[in-house]
Short mmCIF file of C-alpha atoms and ligand atoms in Angstrom, two decimals:
data_model
loop_
_atom_site.label_atom_id
_atom_site.label_comp_id
_atom_site.label_asym_id
_atom_site.label_seq_id
_atom_site.Cartn_x
_atom_site.Cartn_y
_atom_site.Cartn_z
CA UNK A 21 4.90 -31.80 -220.35
CA UNK A 22 3.50 -29.06 -218.13
CA UNK A 23 4.42 -25.45 -217.54
CA UNK A 24 5.04 -25.29 -213.79
CA UNK A 25 5.50 -22.34 -211.45
CA UNK A 26 7.18 -23.26 -208.18
CA UNK A 27 6.53 -20.73 -205.42
CA UNK A 28 9.40 -20.78 -202.92
CA UNK A 29 13.19 -21.03 -203.19
CA UNK A 30 14.00 -22.84 -199.96
CA UNK A 31 15.27 -26.40 -200.01
CA UNK A 32 11.77 -27.75 -200.72
CA UNK A 33 10.96 -25.52 -203.71
CA UNK A 34 14.42 -25.91 -205.26
CA UNK A 35 14.38 -29.72 -204.91
CA UNK A 36 10.90 -29.87 -206.49
CA UNK A 37 12.09 -27.63 -209.33
CA UNK A 38 15.10 -29.87 -210.05
CA UNK A 39 12.97 -33.04 -210.10
CA UNK A 40 10.33 -31.49 -212.37
CA UNK A 41 12.97 -30.20 -214.78
CA UNK A 42 14.63 -33.64 -214.85
CA UNK A 43 11.26 -35.06 -215.92
CA UNK A 44 11.09 -32.61 -218.80
CA UNK A 45 8.67 -29.97 -217.46
CA UNK A 46 9.19 -26.27 -218.00
CA UNK A 47 9.79 -24.75 -214.55
CA UNK A 48 10.00 -21.18 -213.27
CA UNK A 49 10.68 -20.58 -209.57
CA UNK A 50 9.27 -17.42 -207.94
CA UNK A 51 10.25 -16.41 -204.42
CA UNK A 52 10.17 -13.43 -202.11
CA UNK A 53 13.46 -14.53 -200.48
CA UNK A 54 16.35 -15.91 -202.51
CA UNK A 55 17.80 -19.24 -201.33
CA UNK A 56 20.47 -17.91 -198.96
CA UNK A 57 17.89 -15.63 -197.29
CA UNK A 58 15.41 -18.42 -196.48
CA UNK A 59 14.80 -20.52 -193.37
CA UNK A 60 16.54 -23.32 -195.27
CA UNK A 61 19.79 -21.34 -195.12
CA UNK A 62 19.58 -21.48 -191.31
CA UNK A 63 19.27 -25.28 -191.20
CA UNK A 64 22.08 -27.14 -189.45
CA UNK A 65 21.51 -29.26 -191.82
CA UNK A 66 21.82 -32.75 -190.47
CA UNK A 67 19.62 -35.50 -191.93
CA UNK A 68 17.30 -36.12 -188.99
CA UNK A 69 13.48 -36.42 -188.86
CA UNK A 70 12.46 -33.75 -186.32
CA UNK A 71 9.14 -32.04 -185.69
CA UNK A 72 7.55 -33.30 -188.91
CA UNK A 73 4.45 -35.51 -189.15
CA UNK A 74 2.84 -37.98 -189.73
CA UNK A 75 5.48 -40.54 -188.77
CA UNK A 76 4.72 -43.02 -191.53
CA UNK A 77 4.96 -40.60 -194.47
CA UNK A 78 7.88 -38.78 -192.86
CA UNK A 79 9.80 -42.06 -192.50
CA UNK A 80 9.26 -42.87 -196.18
CA UNK A 81 10.27 -39.37 -197.37
CA UNK A 82 13.29 -39.38 -195.03
CA UNK A 83 14.46 -42.74 -196.34
CA UNK A 84 14.21 -41.61 -199.97
CA UNK A 85 16.06 -38.38 -199.14
CA UNK A 86 18.78 -40.27 -197.25
CA UNK A 87 19.56 -42.31 -200.36
CA UNK A 88 19.53 -39.31 -202.68
CA UNK A 89 21.76 -37.23 -200.40
CA UNK A 90 24.14 -40.20 -200.01
CA UNK A 91 24.33 -40.32 -203.80
CA UNK A 92 24.95 -36.55 -204.03
CA UNK A 93 27.76 -36.89 -201.46
CA UNK A 94 29.70 -38.48 -204.33
CA UNK A 95 29.83 -35.03 -205.96
CA UNK A 96 32.10 -32.81 -203.85
CA UNK A 97 30.57 -29.66 -205.42
CA UNK A 98 27.15 -30.42 -203.88
CA UNK A 99 28.20 -29.66 -200.30
CA UNK A 100 26.80 -32.98 -199.02
CA UNK A 101 29.04 -35.11 -196.81
CA UNK A 102 28.25 -38.42 -195.08
CA UNK A 103 29.28 -38.30 -191.41
CA UNK A 104 29.10 -40.68 -188.49
CA UNK A 105 27.53 -39.28 -185.35
CA UNK A 106 25.88 -40.07 -182.06
CA UNK A 107 22.52 -39.24 -180.53
CA UNK A 108 22.61 -39.34 -176.73
CA UNK A 109 19.80 -39.76 -174.19
CA UNK A 110 19.49 -39.12 -170.48
CA UNK A 111 17.16 -42.09 -169.96
CA UNK A 112 16.69 -45.51 -171.55
CA UNK A 113 15.11 -44.89 -174.95
CA UNK A 114 13.63 -47.34 -177.47
CA UNK A 115 14.84 -47.26 -181.08
CA UNK A 116 13.56 -44.15 -182.86
CA UNK A 117 10.30 -44.33 -184.85
CA UNK A 118 12.23 -43.53 -188.04
CA UNK A 119 14.92 -46.24 -187.57
CA UNK A 120 13.89 -48.05 -190.78
CA UNK A 121 14.93 -44.95 -192.77
CA UNK A 122 18.66 -45.44 -192.08
CA UNK A 123 20.71 -48.39 -193.33
CA UNK A 124 22.19 -49.13 -189.87
CA UNK A 125 21.72 -47.87 -186.32
CA UNK A 126 24.16 -49.05 -183.64
CA UNK A 127 23.45 -48.95 -179.91
CA UNK A 128 26.34 -47.46 -177.92
CA UNK A 129 26.71 -49.55 -174.78
CA UNK A 130 28.66 -47.20 -172.49
CA UNK A 131 28.16 -43.45 -172.23
CA UNK A 132 29.58 -40.99 -169.70
CA UNK A 133 27.07 -39.43 -167.22
CA UNK A 134 24.59 -37.74 -167.50
CA UNK A 135 23.85 -39.86 -170.60
CA UNK A 136 22.64 -43.42 -170.14
CA UNK A 137 21.72 -44.42 -173.67
CA UNK A 138 22.90 -43.57 -177.19
CA UNK A 139 22.91 -44.75 -180.75
CA UNK A 140 25.16 -43.90 -183.63
CA UNK A 141 24.61 -43.90 -187.37
CA UNK A 142 25.97 -42.38 -190.55
CA UNK A 143 23.91 -39.42 -191.81
CA UNK A 144 24.14 -36.86 -194.59
CA UNK A 145 25.29 -33.43 -193.44
CA UNK A 146 24.44 -30.70 -195.92
CA UNK A 147 26.43 -27.46 -196.07
CA UNK A 148 23.57 -25.15 -196.97
CA UNK A 149 25.74 -22.19 -198.11
CA UNK A 150 27.15 -24.57 -200.75
CA UNK A 151 24.12 -26.79 -201.39
CA UNK A 152 21.47 -24.12 -202.03
CA UNK A 153 23.57 -22.38 -204.73
CA UNK A 154 24.36 -25.84 -206.15
CA UNK A 155 20.62 -26.57 -206.46
CA UNK A 156 20.15 -23.18 -208.17
CA UNK A 157 22.91 -24.04 -210.64
CA UNK A 158 21.21 -27.41 -211.36
CA UNK A 159 17.98 -25.53 -212.11
CA UNK A 160 19.80 -23.19 -214.50
CA UNK A 161 21.62 -26.10 -216.21
CA UNK A 162 18.29 -27.84 -216.77
CA UNK A 163 16.73 -24.70 -218.29
CA UNK A 164 14.69 -23.42 -215.32
CA UNK A 165 14.58 -19.87 -213.97
CA UNK A 166 14.52 -18.20 -210.54
CA UNK A 167 12.91 -14.79 -210.04
CA UNK A 168 12.52 -12.72 -206.90
CA UNK A 169 8.90 -11.69 -206.45
CA UNK A 170 6.63 -11.41 -203.40
CA UNK A 171 3.16 -12.75 -204.12
CA UNK A 172 -0.05 -12.04 -202.24
CA UNK A 173 -1.81 -15.04 -203.78
CA UNK A 174 -0.79 -18.21 -205.61
CA UNK A 175 -0.57 -17.69 -209.40
CA UNK A 176 -3.74 -18.59 -211.26
CA UNK A 177 -4.89 -18.66 -214.88
CA UNK A 178 -2.85 -18.50 -218.13
CA UNK A 179 0.84 -19.38 -217.76
CA UNK A 180 0.18 -21.20 -214.50
CA UNK A 181 -1.10 -24.57 -215.59
CA UNK A 182 0.51 -26.20 -212.54
CA UNK A 183 1.66 -24.40 -209.38
CA UNK A 184 3.80 -25.99 -206.68
CA UNK A 185 3.22 -24.24 -203.38
CA UNK A 186 6.53 -24.59 -201.53
CA UNK A 187 6.23 -21.34 -199.61
CA UNK A 188 7.07 -22.73 -196.15
CA UNK A 189 5.57 -20.48 -193.48
CA UNK A 190 4.43 -18.19 -196.31
CA UNK A 191 1.65 -20.70 -197.02
CA UNK A 192 -0.18 -19.24 -194.01
CA UNK A 193 -1.05 -16.40 -196.38
CA UNK A 194 -0.83 -18.03 -199.81
CA UNK A 195 -2.89 -21.12 -198.90
CA UNK A 196 -4.84 -19.45 -196.10
CA UNK A 197 -3.51 -22.11 -193.75
CA UNK A 198 -3.79 -21.04 -190.11
CA UNK A 199 -2.53 -24.44 -188.91
CA UNK A 200 1.04 -23.45 -189.85
CA UNK A 201 3.05 -21.94 -187.02
CA UNK A 202 6.69 -21.09 -186.39
CA UNK A 203 9.07 -22.94 -184.12
CA UNK A 204 11.94 -20.53 -183.67
CA UNK A 205 15.48 -21.92 -183.80
CA UNK A 206 18.81 -20.22 -183.09
CA UNK A 207 22.26 -21.49 -184.05
CA UNK A 208 25.83 -20.32 -183.44
CA UNK A 209 28.70 -20.88 -185.87
CA UNK A 210 32.14 -21.58 -184.40
CA UNK A 211 35.55 -22.31 -185.92
CA UNK A 212 36.30 -25.87 -186.94
CA UNK A 213 38.33 -27.42 -184.10
CA UNK A 214 39.03 -30.71 -185.87
CA UNK A 215 35.62 -32.37 -185.38
CA UNK A 216 34.37 -34.82 -187.97
CA UNK A 217 31.43 -36.44 -186.08
CA UNK A 218 28.05 -34.89 -185.37
CA UNK A 219 26.42 -35.03 -181.91
CA UNK A 220 22.79 -34.64 -180.90
CA UNK A 221 20.95 -34.46 -177.59
CA UNK A 222 17.23 -33.96 -178.17
CA UNK A 223 16.86 -32.23 -174.82
CA UNK A 224 17.39 -28.57 -175.58
CA UNK A 225 17.70 -29.57 -178.39
CA UNK A 226 21.51 -29.52 -178.43
CA UNK A 227 23.40 -30.39 -181.59
CA UNK A 228 26.89 -30.05 -182.99
CA UNK A 229 27.22 -30.41 -186.74
CA UNK A 230 30.71 -30.16 -188.26
CA UNK A 231 31.13 -28.66 -191.73
CA UNK A 232 34.27 -28.16 -193.83
CA UNK A 233 35.43 -24.89 -192.26
CA UNK A 234 33.08 -24.29 -189.31
CA UNK A 235 30.73 -26.06 -186.90
CA UNK A 236 27.01 -25.38 -186.48
CA UNK A 237 26.07 -25.40 -182.81
CA UNK A 238 22.43 -25.43 -181.76
CA UNK A 239 19.90 -25.03 -180.69
CA UNK A 240 16.50 -24.01 -179.52
CA UNK A 241 12.85 -24.69 -180.35
CA UNK A 242 10.39 -21.99 -179.24
CA UNK A 243 6.87 -22.83 -180.33
CA UNK A 244 4.75 -19.99 -181.71
CA UNK A 245 7.62 -17.49 -181.54
CA UNK A 246 7.86 -15.14 -184.55
CA UNK A 247 10.74 -12.96 -183.32
CA UNK A 248 13.87 -13.48 -185.43
CA UNK A 249 16.04 -11.16 -183.33
CA UNK A 250 19.12 -12.95 -182.01
CA UNK A 251 19.12 -13.55 -178.25
CA UNK A 252 22.72 -13.32 -176.91
CA UNK A 253 21.77 -15.06 -173.63
CA UNK A 254 20.47 -17.99 -175.63
CA UNK A 255 23.77 -18.10 -177.56
CA UNK A 256 25.62 -18.51 -174.25
CA UNK A 257 23.25 -21.27 -173.10
CA UNK A 258 23.59 -23.08 -176.44
CA UNK A 259 27.40 -22.94 -176.30
CA UNK A 260 27.46 -24.15 -172.66
CA UNK A 261 25.15 -27.09 -173.47
CA UNK A 262 27.22 -27.96 -176.53
CA UNK A 263 30.51 -27.85 -174.62
CA UNK A 264 29.05 -30.28 -172.08
CA UNK A 265 28.27 -32.64 -174.97
CA UNK A 266 31.51 -32.03 -176.91
CA UNK A 267 34.25 -30.64 -174.60
CA UNK A 268 36.51 -29.75 -177.59
CA UNK A 269 34.13 -26.84 -178.22
CA UNK A 270 34.92 -25.13 -174.90
CA UNK A 271 37.32 -22.58 -176.41
CA UNK A 272 36.08 -22.51 -180.01
CA UNK A 273 35.89 -19.01 -181.49
CA UNK A 274 32.41 -17.79 -182.37
CA UNK A 275 32.05 -16.78 -186.04
CA UNK A 276 28.38 -15.89 -186.38
CA UNK A 277 24.75 -16.63 -185.60
CA UNK A 278 21.46 -17.30 -187.33
CA UNK A 279 17.82 -17.45 -186.34
CA UNK A 280 15.13 -19.19 -188.39
CA UNK A 281 11.45 -20.07 -188.07
CA UNK A 282 10.66 -23.74 -188.73
CA UNK A 283 7.40 -24.02 -190.72
CA UNK A 284 5.50 -26.41 -188.47
CA UNK A 285 2.10 -28.00 -188.93
CA UNK A 286 0.24 -30.98 -187.42
CA UNK A 287 1.20 -32.80 -190.66
CA UNK A 288 3.22 -31.92 -193.74
CA UNK A 289 0.78 -30.82 -196.45
CA UNK A 290 1.63 -32.64 -199.68
CA UNK A 291 -1.47 -32.93 -201.83
CA UNK A 292 -3.05 -31.90 -205.10
CA UNK A 293 -5.78 -29.24 -205.18
CA UNK A 294 -7.67 -28.81 -208.44
CA UNK A 295 -8.60 -25.15 -208.92
CA UNK A 296 -10.69 -23.81 -211.81
CA UNK A 297 -7.79 -23.25 -214.25
CA UNK A 298 -4.80 -24.42 -212.25
CA UNK A 299 -3.62 -27.59 -210.55
CA UNK A 300 -1.92 -26.68 -207.26
CA UNK A 301 0.40 -29.14 -205.55
CA UNK A 302 0.90 -28.00 -201.96
CA UNK A 303 4.20 -29.01 -200.37
CA UNK A 304 4.85 -27.20 -197.10
CA UNK A 305 4.92 -27.58 -193.33
CA UNK A 306 8.16 -29.59 -193.05
CA UNK A 307 8.90 -28.35 -189.52
CA UNK A 308 12.44 -29.14 -188.38
CA UNK A 309 13.11 -31.56 -191.22
CA UNK A 310 12.83 -29.77 -194.55
CA UNK A 311 16.28 -30.90 -195.68
CA UNK A 312 15.64 -34.44 -194.40
CA UNK A 313 12.38 -34.75 -196.36
CA UNK A 314 13.29 -32.71 -199.42
CA UNK A 315 13.95 -35.36 -202.10
CA UNK A 316 11.27 -37.78 -200.92
CA UNK A 317 8.74 -34.96 -201.12
CA UNK A 318 10.09 -33.69 -204.46
CA UNK A 319 9.63 -37.17 -205.96
CA UNK A 320 6.03 -37.30 -204.74
CA UNK A 321 5.32 -33.78 -206.03
CA UNK A 322 6.70 -34.76 -209.44
CA UNK A 323 4.46 -37.85 -209.39
CA UNK A 324 1.39 -35.71 -208.69
CA UNK A 325 2.30 -33.25 -211.47
CA UNK A 326 2.80 -36.13 -213.93
CA UNK A 327 -0.33 -37.91 -212.79
C1 FAD B 410 17.83 -23.31 -186.59
C2 FAD B 410 17.27 -24.34 -187.53
C3 FAD B 410 17.94 -25.54 -187.70
C4 FAD B 410 17.40 -26.51 -188.57
N1 FAD B 410 18.11 -27.67 -188.75
C5 FAD B 410 17.62 -28.61 -189.61
C6 FAD B 410 18.33 -29.81 -189.82
O1 FAD B 410 19.39 -30.04 -189.23
N2 FAD B 410 17.82 -30.72 -190.71
C7 FAD B 410 16.65 -30.48 -191.39
O2 FAD B 410 16.23 -31.33 -192.17
N3 FAD B 410 15.95 -29.33 -191.20
C8 FAD B 410 16.40 -28.41 -190.33
N4 FAD B 410 15.69 -27.24 -190.11
C9 FAD B 410 14.37 -27.09 -190.74
C10 FAD B 410 14.47 -26.59 -192.15
O3 FAD B 410 15.27 -25.44 -192.19
C11 FAD B 410 13.06 -26.28 -192.70
O4 FAD B 410 12.21 -27.40 -192.53
C12 FAD B 410 13.16 -25.93 -194.17
O5 FAD B 410 14.02 -24.84 -194.34
C13 FAD B 410 11.81 -25.64 -194.80
O6 FAD B 410 12.08 -25.38 -196.15
P1 FAD B 410 11.03 -24.71 -197.12
O7 FAD B 410 11.66 -24.68 -198.46
O8 FAD B 410 9.70 -25.35 -196.95
O9 FAD B 410 10.84 -23.22 -196.54
P2 FAD B 410 11.77 -21.93 -196.60
O10 FAD B 410 13.21 -22.27 -196.57
O11 FAD B 410 11.25 -21.02 -195.55
O12 FAD B 410 11.45 -21.31 -198.02
C14 FAD B 410 10.19 -20.76 -198.30
C15 FAD B 410 10.27 -19.99 -199.60
O13 FAD B 410 8.95 -19.50 -199.92
C16 FAD B 410 9.05 -18.11 -200.24
N5 FAD B 410 7.81 -17.41 -199.97
C17 FAD B 410 7.09 -17.40 -198.81
N6 FAD B 410 6.03 -16.57 -198.95
C18 FAD B 410 6.09 -16.05 -200.20
C19 FAD B 410 5.29 -15.13 -200.93
N7 FAD B 410 4.22 -14.56 -200.38
N8 FAD B 410 5.65 -14.82 -202.18
C20 FAD B 410 6.73 -15.39 -202.77
N9 FAD B 410 7.53 -16.25 -202.11
C21 FAD B 410 7.21 -16.58 -200.86
C22 FAD B 410 10.18 -17.63 -199.34
O14 FAD B 410 10.64 -16.37 -199.77
C23 FAD B 410 11.18 -18.76 -199.53
O15 FAD B 410 11.88 -18.58 -200.73
C24 FAD B 410 16.20 -26.25 -189.26
C25 FAD B 410 15.55 -25.03 -189.10
C26 FAD B 410 16.06 -24.09 -188.25
C27 FAD B 410 15.35 -22.77 -188.10
#
């Protein structure tokens, strides 16, 4: 069994840590930002493969994660709930490239204008303020640790036999990877108004994701934008788009806001790099789908560590 340092305490690093601990490794997580301060905490977090590549690997990781999250939904403490929802389109659209990752996808035959096509399916919805602390408690239960520390290089040498690089956008520095770039996203939280279905319109994108006591309303996708300052005009546009999609939201009270930077790359980097004294497993660049890919990637990381 290896001694593993996981760098990063977002959904990717924490999921990898849990899997490695379950396989009997000794695992210490190091992170500059604690889980609720990460990009992962800003995720909506609907299971949906978005802005992550390549399609084939992403479909396989998404499918594995779907099944694991569906299993976790059986534990109310995890914050995972399975919800039916609908994705709408303003033009005729073929089945999505990831359709084999979900057990069933149903075409909706009639939609009100301006939508002309839609499909519905059941998807995991993950309440990140509950789920991230739940993952941390799993790590503690299994004997792992979590320490806040900002690194300027990946650990190397004694004590770092294996390093999992799950630093998200931070891998620009830690792995010297200039192909990583941010896609800024902004969300608004409103009171629960009795919604139990999620809604998604990729144009915008616009999404409405109900949780137990609030609703996450999004969104935006600004490529190459590093500014995490909230834009109040954008909030108004998001709410107007969402109310067009789900009229019940028209008078919902706003509770809060969040801005996050999706760690985007031409393809997710999940591979082993053999350094002089350390084996590094890179696992970053999950774009707009870190939650959706988390368990599939964690399983593959664990396989590389074991191998
Ligand atoms: C508005 C918004 C909505 C989204 N909605 C969804 C959704 O519905 N479904 C979905 O699947 N995904 C969604 N995403 C995408 C998802 O949030 C990301 O893909 C995911 O958070 C990436 O997780 P991560 O663990 O790789 O990175 P992060 O959550 O960013 O974590 C990176 C970790 O690495 C640490 N780190 C970085 N640099 C260093 C360093 N130098 N030293 C030490 N530690 C370091 C950080 O402190 C942090 O702990 C959304 C994103 C946004 C912004």
